[in-house]
Amino acid sequence: MKWTIEVGRYDRTAGDGRGEVRSYPPPYENAPQRRYQTFEVDLPDHAMVLDALIAIREYQDESLVVRCACRSAICGSCGMWINGAARLACITKLREVARDGKVTVEAPPSMPVVRDLVWDMTPFWQKNRAVLPWLENKEPVPQGEEYRVPNAAMENLIQEVSCISCGVCVMDCESFAVNPDFLGPAALAKAYRYVADPRDAKTHERLGRYSQPNGVWDCTHCYECVAKCPKGVAPMEQILKIRKLAVEAGYRNNSGTRHAVAFAESVAHSGRLNELTLMPKSFGLFNIRAQLQSLPAAFNMLRAGKLPPLLHPKVPHVERIKAIFKKVGGMFSS
Amino acid sequence: MKVAFWPGCVSKGACPELYVAMQKIAPVLGLELMELYEAPCTGAGVLSEQNPELAYSLNALTLAMAEQMGADLMTICSTCQGVLSGAQYHLTRDEALRERVNRTLADSGFQYRGTARVKHLLWLLVEDVGLDRVAGLVKRRLSGLRVAPFYGCYILRPEEHLGLREKPERATYLEKIIELVGATPVEYHGKSKCCGFPMLTFNREVSLKMAGKHLLEAKSKGADVLVTPCPLCHLNLDGQQPDAARVVKEPIGTPIFHLPQLLGLAFGFEPAELRLNHHVVNTRLALEKVELKV
Ligand code: SF4
Ligand code: SF4
C-alpha cells in the first residue's frame, strides 16, 4: 500500500527552502517552526508509523533523525505527535491514523526539540527527579532477607510501575502546555508509586511536597494523559489519589481542599451547588488578593445578568440527599 | 419524545441563558422536558475525587428518578454528562457497588436498575431526533458564520465511559450541527482541549491562560464565534474572557454560544429570546454577520 508521510523537520536549517515552513498556533506559538517534507512509502496495511519512518531513513533520506530502539512499546523512545496527538510511533498503525492515506508526524511543540523527531527529555527527567523517586527505607531495614510486603499493596502500584517514561502524557498535558513548571502527569504518577509503597518512611512529607504549587493541585482534571498513555498508567487517577491522601493527611490549607469542602457543604445542605459562595470559600475568606482578583469577572457577570440567584433554595425533598451524605459519609470518609 | 431533563446547577445558576434557550428549542424539536426538580448536583467530579461512593449514590438517585419517569435522561452539560455516564459505567459493571448503593438509597423510595440511558442533547439530536429532522426545522440558515466547535473534556474523555469506543463519530457531532445550520465549522487543535475551568480556583493564571490560548487559536483560524455543549466551559471562555485576555496579553472579543442558542437562532428565534444579550462577551459582531441584532 502507498502511504504519504508528512514529516515536520526541525534543525538549524529549518526554513531553508526545502519543504513548507509552518509555525504553531497558541498555546504553542513559541515553539520553533518546522518545515514539512512529504515522503511516499510502500508498506503493508498492518505497518506501524515507525516502520514508515525507518523506511524513509533507510531508503530515501538518511538525514532524517528519529529515536527508537525496541519497536514494542517498552523502551519509550519514539513518542511524538502523530496527526497532532501524542503517541508512540511503534504501536500506532498507519491505517488507524491515516486520513486519505496521509499521516503527519512531528516532534511535540510542547517540548524543546533536538532535531527532527527527537525532542529533549531533560525537562521530563528533571521533573521525575523533583518528586524524589526512590524509597526512603522504613527502619529497621530487614537484615539478611528482603522487605516483605503484602501482595495487595503491590497490586495497587501495578498501574504506575507499567510506566515506560516515554513522555507521551506530558507532551499533551493541558496544564503543562501553558505552565512548564507543572510537575506533570508522569512525575506525579511516579510520586504516587512511592506514596503508596508500604516500605517508604516519608509518606507524610511526600504528600506535603506534592501538594505545593505546581504539584497535584495544578492538574486540571482533563483526562488527556489518561487517554494518551500507551501503558494504562492513567496518571490523572494517580494524581487524584495523592490529592485525596494529602487531604486526609491534613494538608488542607490550599484552595483545592477548600473548594472540595465548600462544594460538598453546598450539595449536602441544599442538594445543589451554590456558585455564589463556592468561589470565595475556595480562595479562603482571608485571601484578600485572590478575592480581589476574582472581582472583575464577578462584576462582568453581574452586569451581563449572569450572576447566580442570591437565594439558593433547597431542592424539594432534600432530606433524601442529606440521608445519602449521612450514610456514605460526607467528604473525607472511606 | 419525552425525556427526563437534568439541567444541571450551572444552567440554573450562572448560565441562565442556557436554560432559557433549551426551553425555547425543546418544543420545536418535539422534546417534552420532564425536569428532575428533586435530583442532586452530580458532584462535577469534585465529590467523586474525595469520596467516589458518595458521588455514585447521588447519581444513582438521579438515574433512578429518570427510570421512574420511564424516560431516558437528557443533560445539557458535558460535565454532568461525564459524571453521570461514569457513574452508570461503574454501576452497571460492579454488582457489589450497585447493591451497596441501592441499600443507601433504600429509604429514599428509589432503586437504581440501570434502565434509563443518559444522553447529552448533542447526542440525542444526532442519534434520536435525527439530523434530517433537525435540518427540516432550520428556518434561518446561518450562512457565512464561522463557528469553532469547543468540545472540552468531559463529553469526550474518558472514551469508555462516554461510548466513544462504540461511536467514535460522537467526536464530530458539533461540526455536523454547525454545518446543518448553514454555518462553517472552523478546524483547530484546541477544540477537544481543556477550557481551564476545573482549576480556576487552584491556579487562576494557568486556568485563564488555557482559556485564552484556545480562544486565540480559534480566532486566528477565523472563528466568529465558538459553540460549546458545556456551561462550565462557557464560564471560563465567556465569563472569564476579559481576564483571560489580560493574562494572555491580547484582546480576544470572541463570543461563545451554548449549543441550544446556536440551534435556536437557526430555528428562527430572536437573539434576545435566547438571552444572547446576556453574555459577558458581546455577541453583536457575530450576530451582525447573519444580519441579526441583539
Ligand atoms: S489530567 Fe492533569 S496531568 Fe493529566 S493531562 Fe490533564 S492536566 Fe495534565
Ligand atoms: S505515564 Fe504513560 S504516557 Fe506517561 S511517561 Fe509513563 S508510560 Fe509514558
XYZ file of C-alpha atoms and ligand atoms in Angstrom:
644
model
C 0.000 0.000 0.000
C 1.086 3.554 -0.664
C 1.228 5.935 2.265
C 2.028 9.626 2.327
C 4.097 10.621 5.333
C 4.443 14.299 6.103
C 7.373 14.842 8.439
C 7.788 18.031 10.444
C 11.546 18.565 10.462
C 13.475 20.785 12.752
C 17.153 21.642 12.682
C 19.271 24.683 12.196
C 18.305 24.780 8.543
C 14.555 24.951 9.142
C 13.220 27.395 6.632
C 15.991 26.852 4.108
C 13.537 26.332 1.292
C 13.108 22.562 1.470
C 9.503 21.863 2.385
C 6.774 24.137 3.603
C 7.564 26.075 6.773
C 4.827 26.316 9.382
C 4.611 27.693 12.865
C 2.212 26.694 15.605
C -0.884 28.491 16.826
C -1.440 29.133 20.567
C -0.716 27.685 23.030
C 2.424 26.590 21.149
C 3.192 29.881 19.439
C 6.680 29.928 20.957
C 7.617 26.516 19.577
C 10.168 26.775 16.781
C 8.895 26.431 13.230
C 9.154 23.114 11.437
C 9.493 22.505 7.756
C 7.241 19.811 6.445
C 8.541 17.360 3.892
C 6.440 14.730 2.241
C 7.556 11.193 1.546
C 5.771 8.338 -0.191
C 6.294 4.866 1.226
C 5.050 1.484 0.133
C 4.188 -0.620 3.175
C 1.604 -3.277 4.035
C -1.722 -2.453 5.608
C -0.602 -3.513 9.086
C 2.579 -1.383 9.146
C 3.282 0.975 12.010
C 4.145 4.648 11.767
C 7.641 3.792 12.959
C 8.046 1.307 10.089
C 7.343 4.163 7.705
C 9.871 6.454 9.391
C 12.571 3.777 9.324
C 11.798 3.067 5.681
C 12.231 6.757 4.894
C 15.511 6.936 6.784
C 16.873 3.740 5.231
C 15.860 4.239 1.623
C 15.013 7.881 0.978
C 16.658 10.397 3.284
C 19.331 9.238 5.678
C 19.404 12.640 7.336
C 16.029 12.052 8.989
C 16.565 11.854 12.746
C 14.257 9.569 14.660
C 14.756 7.962 18.073
C 13.723 4.358 18.547
C 15.008 1.091 19.948
C 12.693 -1.722 20.984
C 9.838 -1.335 18.493
C 7.457 -2.798 21.045
C 6.434 -0.047 23.461
C 8.978 -0.987 26.084
C 11.833 1.475 25.668
C 9.692 4.604 25.479
C 11.840 6.308 22.825
C 9.538 7.055 19.926
C 6.910 9.325 21.474
C 5.919 12.046 19.033
C 2.968 13.922 17.633
C 1.099 11.829 15.094
C -1.652 13.821 13.403
C -1.445 16.337 16.218
C -1.777 13.877 19.093
C 0.891 12.322 21.304
C 1.528 8.650 20.569
C 4.250 6.041 20.339
C 5.149 5.556 16.672
C 5.993 1.875 17.213
C 2.487 0.825 18.202
C 0.450 3.196 16.072
C -0.771 1.580 12.896
C -0.706 3.750 9.816
C -4.205 2.661 8.963
C -5.696 3.728 12.294
C -4.485 7.299 11.935
C -4.192 7.908 8.183
C -6.575 10.371 6.608
C -6.855 9.613 2.911
C -3.609 7.675 3.203
C -1.728 10.576 4.770
C -0.103 10.810 8.195
C 1.696 13.820 9.702
C 4.447 13.305 12.267
C 6.445 15.875 14.179
C 8.207 16.457 17.468
C 5.665 17.734 20.007
C 5.571 21.548 20.092
C 5.271 21.457 23.878
C 8.858 20.211 24.213
C 12.282 21.533 23.264
C 13.462 19.834 20.093
C 16.915 18.417 19.435
C 16.420 17.630 15.799
C 13.601 16.440 13.547
C 11.534 13.954 15.572
C 13.852 13.844 18.557
C 12.801 16.035 21.438
C 14.802 16.881 24.511
C 13.813 14.805 27.531
C 15.782 16.926 30.021
C 12.667 18.659 31.450
C 10.987 15.278 31.739
C 13.814 13.828 33.836
C 14.136 16.982 35.931
C 10.534 16.594 36.972
C 10.978 12.943 37.702
C 13.879 13.782 39.977
C 11.893 16.534 41.669
C 9.448 14.004 43.129
C 12.331 12.135 44.799
C 11.662 8.843 43.019
C 13.394 6.484 45.385
C 12.441 4.603 48.512
C 13.258 6.115 51.882
C 13.517 2.891 53.816
C 11.439 2.368 56.875
C 13.550 1.342 59.844
C 14.536 -1.210 60.772
C 15.619 -2.452 57.364
C 15.313 -6.236 57.476
C 18.720 -7.875 57.707
C 19.602 -10.859 55.575
C 16.248 -11.040 53.808
C 14.020 -8.979 51.587
C 11.465 -6.461 52.688
C 8.200 -8.355 52.754
C 5.005 -6.555 51.817
C 1.506 -7.852 51.217
C 0.632 -8.640 47.616
C -2.331 -6.309 47.679
C -0.083 -3.349 48.440
C 1.944 -4.015 45.320
C -1.092 -4.688 43.151
C -2.130 -1.150 43.902
C 1.071 0.005 42.184
C 0.837 -2.119 39.058
C -0.610 0.703 37.002
C 2.207 3.079 37.794
C 5.055 0.600 37.527
C 3.966 -0.068 33.951
C 5.225 3.417 33.064
C 7.975 3.341 30.448
C 8.864 7.039 30.812
C 8.000 7.835 27.234
C 6.697 11.317 27.998
C 3.614 10.898 25.822
C 1.350 12.030 28.658
C 3.453 15.087 29.390
C 3.661 16.281 25.804
C -0.132 16.575 25.591
C -0.781 17.605 29.191
C -3.030 20.650 29.126
C -1.676 22.237 32.245
C 1.937 21.688 31.197
C 1.241 23.285 27.801
C 0.756 26.673 29.442
C 2.844 26.157 32.571
C 6.173 24.385 32.011
C 6.799 24.413 35.769
C 3.966 21.968 36.411
C 5.434 18.673 37.599
C 3.207 16.919 35.098
C 1.445 13.574 34.839
C 4.389 11.144 34.576
C 6.333 12.513 37.537
C 3.243 12.781 39.714
C 2.184 9.253 38.819
C 5.676 8.202 39.864
C 5.160 10.180 43.073
C 2.091 8.103 43.854
C 4.131 4.965 43.415
C 6.271 5.994 46.420
C 3.404 7.417 48.449
C 1.598 4.098 48.232
C 4.623 1.886 48.828
C 4.363 0.470 52.366
C 8.163 0.332 52.656
C 8.549 4.087 52.350
C 9.154 6.078 55.519
C 8.460 9.556 54.162
C 4.837 9.252 53.092
C 3.694 12.260 55.071
C 6.486 14.542 53.865
C 5.884 13.422 50.306
C 2.198 14.302 50.482
C 3.121 17.768 51.687
C 5.699 18.203 48.978
C 3.382 17.129 46.182
C 0.615 19.436 47.440
C 2.755 22.512 46.854
C 2.263 24.850 43.879
C 2.926 23.133 40.516
C 2.048 19.840 42.166
C -1.131 17.777 42.287
C -3.482 20.761 42.523
C -2.199 22.123 39.223
C -3.743 19.242 37.322
C -6.862 20.438 35.515
C -8.579 17.057 35.537
C -8.794 16.893 31.748
C -8.201 13.128 31.269
C -5.801 13.889 28.417
C -2.965 11.869 29.989
C -5.333 9.000 30.751
C -6.439 8.923 27.135
C -2.932 9.202 25.704
C -0.780 6.942 27.908
C 0.055 3.802 25.908
C 0.611 1.682 29.016
C -2.574 2.211 31.001
C -0.854 4.181 33.750
C -3.777 6.646 33.973
C -1.601 9.360 35.531
C -4.547 11.588 36.438
C -6.060 8.815 38.520
C -2.798 8.581 40.470
C -2.773 12.357 40.921
C -6.305 12.277 42.312
C -5.251 9.540 44.726
C -2.449 11.752 46.007
C -4.863 14.662 46.431
C -7.197 12.534 48.493
C -4.395 11.125 50.643
C -2.909 14.583 51.129
C -6.223 15.989 52.283
C -6.654 13.039 54.643
C -3.154 13.589 55.970
C -4.118 17.136 56.877
C -2.671 19.160 54.004
C -5.797 21.243 53.740
C -4.542 24.782 53.587
C -4.929 25.052 49.823
C -7.692 26.209 47.556
C -8.117 22.696 46.173
C -9.206 21.373 49.549
C -11.276 24.448 50.388
C -13.004 24.144 47.019
C -13.816 20.482 47.606
C -15.100 21.160 51.122
C -17.238 24.133 50.079
C -18.610 22.115 47.178
C -19.593 19.204 49.396
C -21.109 21.514 52.045
C -23.264 23.170 49.439
C -24.584 19.924 47.972
C -25.118 18.417 51.431
C -27.037 21.499 52.515
C -29.275 22.255 49.551
C -28.779 19.392 47.085
C -27.253 21.780 44.591
C -24.125 23.721 44.020
C -24.115 27.279 45.288
C -21.853 29.039 42.821
C -22.118 32.287 44.698
C -20.301 31.067 47.782
C -18.102 28.446 46.118
C -15.506 30.803 44.683
C -14.901 32.987 47.736
C -14.828 29.966 50.029
C -12.304 28.222 47.777
C -9.879 31.101 47.927
C -10.124 31.232 51.687
C -12.099 34.130 53.109
C -8.952 35.948 54.215
C -7.057 35.561 50.978
C -7.746 39.148 50.044
C -5.540 39.102 46.950
C -7.345 36.165 45.356
C -10.720 37.583 46.343
C -9.873 40.866 44.642
C -8.545 39.125 41.548
C -11.840 37.352 41.025
C -13.895 40.522 41.447
C -13.722 41.921 37.904
C -15.063 38.667 36.453
C -17.857 38.598 39.024
C -18.657 42.197 38.155
C -18.730 41.437 34.409
C -21.092 38.568 35.022
C -23.312 40.676 37.241
C -23.504 43.338 34.566
C -24.448 40.755 31.940
C -27.216 39.474 34.213
C -25.445 36.175 34.709
C -24.950 36.054 38.436
C -26.443 33.044 40.238
C -29.620 33.719 42.192
C -28.876 35.284 45.571
C -31.357 32.991 47.226
C -30.197 29.432 46.976
C -33.316 27.335 47.557
C -33.021 23.733 48.581
C -34.190 21.110 46.120
C -37.513 19.533 47.133
C -37.104 16.538 49.449
C -33.522 17.494 50.174
C -33.680 15.086 53.132
C -33.119 12.213 50.663
C -29.847 13.795 49.649
C -28.859 14.553 53.212
C -29.549 10.917 54.086
C -27.094 9.803 51.407
C -24.416 12.072 52.815
C -25.101 10.700 56.261
C -24.919 7.074 55.182
C -21.962 7.191 52.830
C -20.153 9.797 54.847
C -19.604 13.326 53.669
C -16.464 14.453 52.071
C -13.484 12.768 53.623
C -14.812 9.423 54.673
C -13.893 5.977 53.396
C -40.292 12.348 22.651
C -40.325 12.561 26.427
C -37.055 12.961 28.272
C -36.154 13.250 31.941
C -34.376 16.580 31.866
C -31.419 17.317 34.095
C -30.462 20.961 33.573
C -27.506 20.907 35.981
C -26.645 23.519 38.576
C -24.927 25.926 36.211
C -27.838 26.414 33.810
C -29.879 27.177 36.917
C -27.172 29.416 38.285
C -24.562 31.424 36.423
C -25.653 30.440 32.893
C -29.413 31.048 32.945
C -29.275 31.808 29.212
C -28.591 28.120 28.579
C -31.694 27.029 30.465
C -33.852 29.596 28.679
C -32.536 28.643 25.232
C -33.132 24.946 25.927
C -36.719 25.647 26.956
C -37.218 27.554 23.689
C -35.908 24.893 21.333
C -37.366 21.834 23.081
C -40.909 22.142 21.667
C -39.524 22.800 18.189
C -37.550 19.555 18.400
C -40.585 17.745 19.745
C -38.897 17.148 23.097
C -41.075 17.102 26.161
C -38.825 18.033 29.066
C -39.749 16.439 32.354
C -37.419 18.278 34.653
C -35.780 16.404 37.507
C -36.503 19.056 40.134
C -35.643 16.758 43.009
C -32.303 15.474 41.760
C -28.991 16.408 43.393
C -25.916 18.015 41.857
C -23.785 15.362 40.114
C -20.761 16.435 42.128
C -18.989 17.539 38.943
C -16.090 15.176 39.594
C -15.202 17.084 42.757
C -17.174 14.822 45.082
C -16.092 11.610 43.336
C -12.466 12.594 43.753
C -12.644 12.526 47.540
C -15.450 10.039 48.023
C -16.450 8.068 44.909
C -19.215 6.150 46.657
C -20.902 9.401 47.635
C -20.954 10.510 44.010
C -22.157 7.123 42.762
C -25.002 7.168 45.281
C -26.116 10.712 44.430
C -26.048 9.983 40.704
C -27.778 6.640 41.146
C -30.607 8.587 42.781
C -30.856 10.877 39.752
C -30.785 7.940 37.346
C -33.425 6.131 39.400
C -35.646 9.211 39.231
C -35.418 9.135 35.443
C -36.184 5.417 35.460
C -39.303 6.069 37.500
C -40.428 8.578 34.873
C -39.934 5.838 32.304
C -37.758 8.035 30.136
C -34.146 8.487 29.147
C -32.207 11.206 30.888
C -31.045 14.230 28.905
C -28.284 16.560 30.032
C -27.201 19.917 28.608
C -23.847 19.984 30.364
C -20.785 17.959 29.389
C -19.626 17.803 32.973
C -22.955 16.415 34.198
C -22.899 14.011 31.261
C -19.391 12.837 32.086
C -20.140 12.246 35.748
C -23.490 10.525 35.103
C -22.005 8.364 32.335
C -19.105 7.466 34.623
C -21.459 6.535 37.465
C -23.565 4.411 35.152
C -20.460 2.754 33.730
C -19.392 1.583 37.173
C -22.880 0.822 38.446
C -23.632 -1.494 35.532
C -20.321 -3.348 35.814
C -19.879 -3.641 39.560
C -22.666 -5.634 41.144
C -21.388 -5.196 44.697
C -21.314 -1.429 44.231
C -24.827 -1.465 42.837
C -26.081 -3.394 45.853
C -24.379 -1.066 48.326
C -25.707 1.985 46.532
C -29.226 0.588 46.465
C -29.008 -0.088 50.192
C -28.005 3.539 50.648
C -30.985 4.642 48.569
C -33.431 2.285 50.284
C -35.108 4.936 52.449
C -35.470 7.374 49.573
C -38.004 5.145 47.854
C -35.806 4.924 44.767
C -33.770 1.988 43.451
C -31.252 2.085 40.630
C -31.928 -0.523 37.956
C -29.980 0.789 35.005
C -32.866 1.003 32.572
C -32.541 4.657 31.569
C -29.897 5.870 29.155
C -28.097 9.144 29.780
C -27.630 11.360 26.781
C -26.374 14.836 26.217
C -28.569 16.974 23.970
C -25.801 16.824 21.374
C -26.011 13.029 21.122
C -29.775 13.000 21.305
C -30.007 15.389 18.357
C -27.946 13.153 16.112
C -28.865 9.704 17.395
C -32.516 10.028 18.387
C -34.092 13.103 16.841
C -32.055 12.635 13.673
C -30.095 15.144 11.651
C -32.571 15.073 8.765
C -35.381 16.033 11.061
C -33.341 18.822 12.665
C -32.332 20.076 9.222
C -36.010 20.303 8.319
C -36.557 22.644 11.258
C -33.994 25.198 10.164
C -35.741 28.422 9.223
C -32.770 30.736 9.215
C -29.559 29.487 7.685
C -26.539 30.988 9.409
C -24.571 31.234 6.178
C -21.263 32.985 6.396
C -20.910 32.495 10.144
C -17.652 30.777 11.023
C -18.238 28.647 14.102
C -15.466 26.909 16.039
C -16.679 23.855 17.965
C -15.413 23.644 21.538
C -15.983 20.147 22.918
C -13.874 20.440 26.044
C -13.064 17.323 28.057
C -15.943 15.581 29.711
C -18.058 14.818 26.667
C -15.051 13.082 25.064
C -12.960 11.605 27.859
C -12.715 9.005 29.237
C -13.784 7.343 25.991
C -15.007 4.103 27.543
C -17.461 5.924 29.827
C -18.839 8.079 27.047
C -19.444 5.446 24.414
C -16.772 6.814 22.101
C -15.278 3.366 21.623
C -18.563 2.202 20.061
C -19.397 5.546 18.485
C -16.199 7.446 17.648
C -18.282 9.771 15.472
C -19.547 11.414 18.670
C -16.360 13.463 18.493
C -17.651 15.109 15.306
C -21.280 15.866 16.140
C -20.709 19.567 16.804
C -19.307 20.032 13.311
C -22.329 18.197 11.914
C -24.697 20.555 13.723
C -22.707 23.606 12.643
C -22.971 22.522 9.009
C -26.604 21.677 9.378
C -27.488 25.227 10.475
C -25.696 26.546 7.410
C -22.612 27.841 9.195
C -18.989 26.901 8.515
C -17.090 24.802 11.068
C -13.616 26.036 11.965
C -10.980 23.351 12.484
C -8.419 23.967 15.240
C -6.321 21.986 17.674
C -7.852 23.287 20.903
C -11.391 22.092 20.217
C -11.059 18.981 22.379
C -8.774 20.531 24.996
C -9.487 21.753 28.494
C -11.055 25.203 28.978
C -9.220 25.512 32.294
C -12.318 25.861 34.441
C -11.642 22.911 36.772
C -8.527 24.631 38.089
C -9.797 28.204 38.106
C -9.737 28.416 41.878
C -6.476 26.444 42.243
C -4.324 28.386 39.815
C -6.163 31.258 38.214
C -3.310 32.332 35.963
C -2.838 28.886 34.389
C -6.571 28.311 34.071
C -7.135 31.593 32.250
C -4.117 31.008 30.079
C -5.664 27.773 28.837
C -8.924 29.532 28.048
C -7.170 32.496 26.451
C -4.896 30.410 24.260
C -7.691 28.253 22.869
C -9.701 31.366 22.128
C -6.748 32.996 20.378
C -6.184 29.884 18.305
C -9.816 29.700 17.208
C -9.753 33.404 16.446
C -6.574 33.081 14.403
C -8.335 30.423 12.313
C -11.080 32.916 11.558
C -13.774 31.921 14.047
C -16.547 34.484 14.587
C -17.918 32.521 17.493
C -17.354 29.314 19.454
C -20.120 26.867 20.304
C -19.922 24.616 23.339
C -22.031 21.824 24.831
C -20.715 22.641 28.319
C -21.760 25.584 30.504
C -18.618 25.210 32.634
C -16.507 25.789 29.538
C -18.780 28.761 28.884
C -17.992 30.168 32.323
C -14.288 30.220 31.578
C -14.426 31.082 27.870
C -17.097 33.776 28.148
C -17.430 34.747 31.804
C -13.705 34.982 32.377
C -12.729 36.087 28.879
C -11.820 39.696 29.759
C -9.474 38.394 32.463
C -8.149 35.673 30.157
C -7.339 38.361 27.597
C -5.347 40.214 30.255
C -3.430 37.054 31.117
C -2.513 36.274 27.505
C -1.943 39.991 26.880
C -4.027 40.123 23.708
C -7.549 41.312 23.028
C -9.926 38.467 22.183
C -13.584 39.501 21.917
C -14.865 36.188 20.523
C -18.343 35.297 21.809
C -19.338 31.801 22.919
C -22.740 30.315 22.116
C -24.324 27.473 24.019
C -25.406 24.663 21.719
C -29.150 25.403 22.197
C -28.541 29.073 21.359
C -26.968 28.162 18.016
C -29.899 25.893 17.221
C -32.361 28.491 18.477
C -31.037 31.089 16.046
C -31.358 28.593 13.201
C -34.922 27.772 14.297
C -35.805 31.432 13.895
C -35.765 32.737 17.463
C -34.573 36.271 18.052
C -31.222 36.632 19.835
C -32.819 38.281 22.859
C -35.231 35.353 23.269
C -32.161 33.163 23.636
C -30.594 35.673 26.030
C -27.717 36.292 23.656
C -27.739 39.799 25.102
C -26.768 38.366 28.485
C -23.234 37.253 27.780
C -20.072 38.797 29.125
C -18.550 38.923 25.635
C -20.745 40.964 23.351
C -22.393 38.845 20.666
C -23.231 41.785 18.407
C -20.498 41.421 15.777
C -21.111 37.720 15.294
C -24.860 38.258 15.015
C -24.430 41.053 12.507
C -22.770 38.543 10.201
C -26.088 36.783 9.923
C -27.966 40.088 9.895
C -29.286 39.834 13.396
C -29.331 42.372 16.162
C -29.244 41.990 19.903
S -5.396 15.274 33.718
Fe -3.937 16.628 34.748
S -1.946 15.696 34.487
Fe -3.341 14.691 33.042
S -3.072 15.827 31.137
Fe -4.779 16.803 32.228
S -3.827 18.435 33.451
Fe -2.186 17.074 32.782
S 2.607 7.561 32.299
Fe 2.263 6.538 30.327
S 2.481 8.176 28.820
Fe 3.344 8.942 30.725
S 5.525 8.503 30.576
Fe 4.591 6.766 31.646
S 4.078 5.283 30.024
Fe 4.510 7.232 29.020
